[in-house]
Coordinates of C-alpha atoms in Angstrom, one line a residue:
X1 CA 92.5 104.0 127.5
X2 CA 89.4 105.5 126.0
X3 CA 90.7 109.1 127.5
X4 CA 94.0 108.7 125.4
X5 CA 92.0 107.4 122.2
X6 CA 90.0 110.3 122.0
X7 CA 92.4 112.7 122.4
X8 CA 94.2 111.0 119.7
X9 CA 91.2 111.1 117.1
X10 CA 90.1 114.2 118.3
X11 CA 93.5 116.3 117.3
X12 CA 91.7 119.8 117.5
X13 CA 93.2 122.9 119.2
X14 CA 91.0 125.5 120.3
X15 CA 93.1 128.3 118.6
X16 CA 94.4 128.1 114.9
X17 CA 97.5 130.0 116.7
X18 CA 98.2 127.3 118.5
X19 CA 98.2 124.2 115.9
X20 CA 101.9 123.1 115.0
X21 CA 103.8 124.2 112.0
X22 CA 104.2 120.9 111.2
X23 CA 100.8 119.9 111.4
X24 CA 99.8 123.0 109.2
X25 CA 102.0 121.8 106.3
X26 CA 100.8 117.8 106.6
X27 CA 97.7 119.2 106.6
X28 CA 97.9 121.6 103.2
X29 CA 96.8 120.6 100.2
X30 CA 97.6 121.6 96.7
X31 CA 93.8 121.2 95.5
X32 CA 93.4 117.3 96.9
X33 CA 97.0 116.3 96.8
X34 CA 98.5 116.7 100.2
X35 CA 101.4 118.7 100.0
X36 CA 103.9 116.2 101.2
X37 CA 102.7 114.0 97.7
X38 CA 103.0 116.9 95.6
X39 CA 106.6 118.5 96.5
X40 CA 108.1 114.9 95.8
X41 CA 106.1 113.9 92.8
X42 CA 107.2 117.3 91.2
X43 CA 111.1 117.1 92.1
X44 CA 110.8 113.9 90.6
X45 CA 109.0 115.1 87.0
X46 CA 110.9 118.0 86.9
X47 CA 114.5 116.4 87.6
X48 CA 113.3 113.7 84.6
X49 CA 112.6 116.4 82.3
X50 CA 115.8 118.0 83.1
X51 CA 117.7 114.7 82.5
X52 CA 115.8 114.4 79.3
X53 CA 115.1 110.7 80.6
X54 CA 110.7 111.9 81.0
X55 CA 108.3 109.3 78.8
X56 CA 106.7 111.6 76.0
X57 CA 103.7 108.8 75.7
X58 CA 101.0 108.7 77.7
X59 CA 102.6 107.2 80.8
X60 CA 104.4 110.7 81.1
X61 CA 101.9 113.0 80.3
X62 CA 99.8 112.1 82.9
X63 CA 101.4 112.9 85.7
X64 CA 102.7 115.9 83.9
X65 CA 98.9 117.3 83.2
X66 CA 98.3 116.2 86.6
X67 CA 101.0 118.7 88.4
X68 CA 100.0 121.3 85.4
X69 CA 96.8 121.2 86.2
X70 CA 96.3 120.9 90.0
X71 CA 98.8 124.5 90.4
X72 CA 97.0 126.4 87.9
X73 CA 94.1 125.7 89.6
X74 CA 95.7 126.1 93.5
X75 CA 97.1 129.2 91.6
X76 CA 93.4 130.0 90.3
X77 CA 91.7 129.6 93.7
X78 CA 94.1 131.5 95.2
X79 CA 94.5 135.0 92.9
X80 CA 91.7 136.9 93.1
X81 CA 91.5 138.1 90.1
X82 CA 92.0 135.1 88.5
X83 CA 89.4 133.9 90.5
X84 CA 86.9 135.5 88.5
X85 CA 87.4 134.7 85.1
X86 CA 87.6 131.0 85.7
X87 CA 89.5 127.9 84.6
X88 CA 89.1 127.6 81.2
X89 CA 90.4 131.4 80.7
X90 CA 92.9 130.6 82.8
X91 CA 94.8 128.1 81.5
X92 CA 94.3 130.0 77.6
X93 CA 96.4 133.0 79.2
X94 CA 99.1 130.6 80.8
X95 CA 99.4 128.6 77.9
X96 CA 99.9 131.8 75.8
X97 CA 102.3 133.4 78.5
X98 CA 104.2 129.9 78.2
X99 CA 104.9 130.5 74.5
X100 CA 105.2 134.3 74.7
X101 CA 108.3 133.6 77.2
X102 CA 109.6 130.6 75.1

């Protein structure tokens, strides 16, 4: 019994090459939101805003900010360049790319 229970808790492979693609995704994370949180809380924002049906008070620009701000800073992490300038700069270029495009 106490063989099984620590191979259970210890879940570590001794290659990276051979952990499970299924493991790999439960085990992304989009800044500290696991990524199996994430995809569903933003299918469900996005197909509200579509609807038109999304809160505009407070209740709805939480989660909203939330999203915004956890992939421009996955997206920050991630980009080198980006990288280096930091977040503040970063979301002053996206916000101006998002009105530049609208």
């Amino acid at each position: 019994m106490e063989n099984k229970l620590k191979t259970i808790q210890d879940n570590s492979y001794e290659h990276p090459s051979q952990t499970p693609l299924w493991v790999k995704i439960l085990r992304f994370k989009v800044t500290v939101i696991p990524l199996y949180v994430y995809i569903p809380m933003l299918i469900l924002v996005l197909i509200l805003i579509m609807q038109g049906k999304y809160p505009t008070d407070l209740l709805g620009i939480i989660p909203l900010m939330t999203l915004a701000g956890y992939t421009l800073g996955e997206i920050g992490k991630r980009t080198p360049v980006l990288k280096l300038i930091g977040g503040a700069l970063t979301v002053i270029i996206a916000t101006i790319l998002f009105r530049w495009l609208n």
